[in-house]
Amino acid sequence: MHSFSTHAELVVQAQQLGAIAAALSAPSLEWTAQEAALIAKIQAATLRLNGQLAQPWGSDLNHYRHDLRTPLTVILGYCELLLTRAEQPIPQLAAVYEQGQVVLRTINHWSGE
């Protein structure tokens, strides 16, 4: 039963992450072409993460965790890169980074790390 509740938690957290990442496309945010490309990669990785969570559970949980961490690493890495280059705070990007950390902590807790 613990695995189900953790999976349900991950689904909710990843959906929240997806909603926050979608906010990065707000017309009020102006991105350079390079930044826009990184934002697109963050959004694609968020969709991939949500897609992985929509898949049926397999018997190899280590593989499943790896499939979740891969897009999460992309999300966190690009967020960190953009945040360090930003001249001023970008609350939406910081929120994506923070929610990504929450999802990662849940995955690590689930895997016993």
Short mmCIF file of C-alpha atoms in Angstrom, two decimals:
data_model
loop_
_atom_site.label_atom_id
_atom_site.label_comp_id
_atom_site.label_asym_id
_atom_site.label_seq_id
_atom_site.Cartn_x
_atom_site.Cartn_y
_atom_site.Cartn_z
CA MET A 1 0.00 0.00 0.00
CA HIS A 2 2.90 2.35 0.68
CA SER A 3 4.01 2.20 -2.96
CA PHE A 4 0.57 3.20 -4.20
CA SER A 5 0.36 6.25 -1.95
CA THR A 6 3.87 7.27 -2.98
CA HIS A 7 3.00 6.81 -6.65
CA ALA A 8 -0.15 8.87 -6.16
CA GLU A 9 1.92 11.56 -4.42
CA LEU A 10 4.39 11.56 -7.30
CA VAL A 11 1.59 11.89 -9.85
CA VAL A 12 0.14 14.91 -8.02
CA GLN A 13 3.55 16.53 -7.56
CA ALA A 14 4.51 15.96 -11.19
CA GLN A 15 1.20 17.41 -12.36
CA GLN A 16 1.85 20.48 -10.21
CA LEU A 17 5.33 20.71 -11.72
CA GLY A 18 3.80 20.55 -15.20
CA ALA A 19 1.36 23.35 -14.42
CA ILE A 20 4.13 25.54 -13.05
CA ALA A 21 6.37 24.79 -16.05
CA ALA A 22 3.52 25.75 -18.39
CA ALA A 23 3.47 29.16 -16.68
CA LEU A 24 6.95 29.79 -18.08
CA SER A 25 5.26 30.46 -21.43
CA ALA A 26 3.32 33.42 -20.04
CA PRO A 27 3.35 36.35 -22.48
CA SER A 28 4.64 38.61 -19.71
CA LEU A 29 7.91 36.67 -19.62
CA GLU A 30 10.34 37.68 -22.31
CA TRP A 31 13.01 35.11 -23.16
CA THR A 32 15.96 35.27 -25.50
CA ALA A 33 16.00 32.60 -28.20
CA GLN A 34 18.49 30.55 -26.16
CA GLU A 35 16.40 30.88 -23.00
CA ALA A 36 13.23 30.00 -24.90
CA ALA A 37 14.93 26.84 -26.18
CA LEU A 38 15.86 25.85 -22.61
CA ILE A 39 12.31 26.57 -21.43
CA ALA A 40 10.99 24.33 -24.21
CA LYS A 41 13.32 21.56 -23.01
CA ILE A 42 12.09 22.01 -19.43
CA GLN A 43 8.50 21.76 -20.60
CA ALA A 44 9.23 18.69 -22.76
CA ALA A 45 10.97 16.98 -19.84
CA THR A 46 7.99 17.78 -17.62
CA LEU A 47 5.67 16.14 -20.16
CA ARG A 48 8.00 13.13 -20.29
CA LEU A 49 8.01 12.86 -16.49
CA ASN A 50 4.21 12.95 -16.40
CA GLY A 51 4.10 10.38 -19.21
CA GLN A 52 6.39 8.05 -17.26
CA LEU A 53 4.12 8.32 -14.23
CA ALA A 54 1.10 7.47 -16.41
CA GLN A 55 2.70 4.16 -17.46
CA PRO A 56 1.74 0.98 -15.65
CA TRP A 57 4.07 -0.05 -12.85
CA GLY A 58 6.73 -2.53 -13.88
CA SER A 59 8.33 -5.15 -11.72
CA ASP A 60 11.78 -3.51 -11.93
CA LEU A 61 11.44 -0.50 -9.62
CA ASN A 62 15.07 0.55 -10.11
CA HIS A 63 14.41 1.03 -13.83
CA TYR A 64 11.23 2.95 -13.05
CA ARG A 65 13.07 5.32 -10.71
CA HIS A 66 15.72 5.86 -13.39
CA ASP A 67 13.00 6.71 -15.92
CA LEU A 68 11.68 9.35 -13.53
CA ARG A 69 15.04 10.81 -12.58
CA THR A 70 16.20 11.31 -16.18
CA PRO A 71 13.64 13.99 -17.15
CA LEU A 72 13.85 15.44 -13.64
CA THR A 73 17.59 15.93 -14.05
CA VAL A 74 16.93 17.85 -17.28
CA ILE A 75 14.33 20.04 -15.57
CA LEU A 76 16.51 20.85 -12.56
CA GLY A 77 19.68 21.35 -14.60
CA TYR A 78 18.18 23.78 -17.09
CA CYS A 79 16.33 25.65 -14.32
CA GLU A 80 19.55 26.04 -12.39
CA LEU A 81 21.36 27.25 -15.51
CA LEU A 82 18.69 29.84 -16.27
CA LEU A 83 18.43 30.97 -12.64
CA THR A 84 22.18 31.56 -12.38
CA ARG A 85 22.17 33.60 -15.61
CA ALA A 86 19.11 35.69 -14.73
CA GLU A 87 19.70 39.36 -14.07
CA GLN A 88 16.61 39.53 -11.87
CA PRO A 89 14.59 36.91 -9.98
CA ILE A 90 12.16 34.85 -12.09
CA PRO A 91 9.54 33.54 -9.64
CA GLN A 92 8.01 31.07 -12.12
CA LEU A 93 11.38 29.49 -12.85
CA ALA A 94 12.28 29.35 -9.16
CA ALA A 95 8.92 27.66 -8.51
CA VAL A 96 9.64 25.02 -11.18
CA TYR A 97 13.03 24.36 -9.60
CA GLU A 98 11.58 24.11 -6.10
CA GLN A 99 8.74 21.78 -7.17
CA GLY A 100 11.25 19.66 -9.10
CA GLN A 101 13.24 19.30 -5.88
CA VAL A 102 10.06 18.17 -4.09
CA VAL A 103 9.47 15.50 -6.74
CA LEU A 104 13.11 14.38 -6.52
CA ARG A 105 12.91 14.10 -2.72
CA THR A 106 9.77 11.99 -3.05
CA ILE A 107 11.47 9.68 -5.58
CA ASN A 108 14.53 9.37 -3.36
CA HIS A 109 12.38 8.68 -0.29
CA TRP A 110 10.45 6.07 -2.26
CA SER A 111 13.67 4.40 -3.34
CA GLY A 112 15.09 4.43 0.16
CA GLU A 113 18.00 6.74 -0.64
#
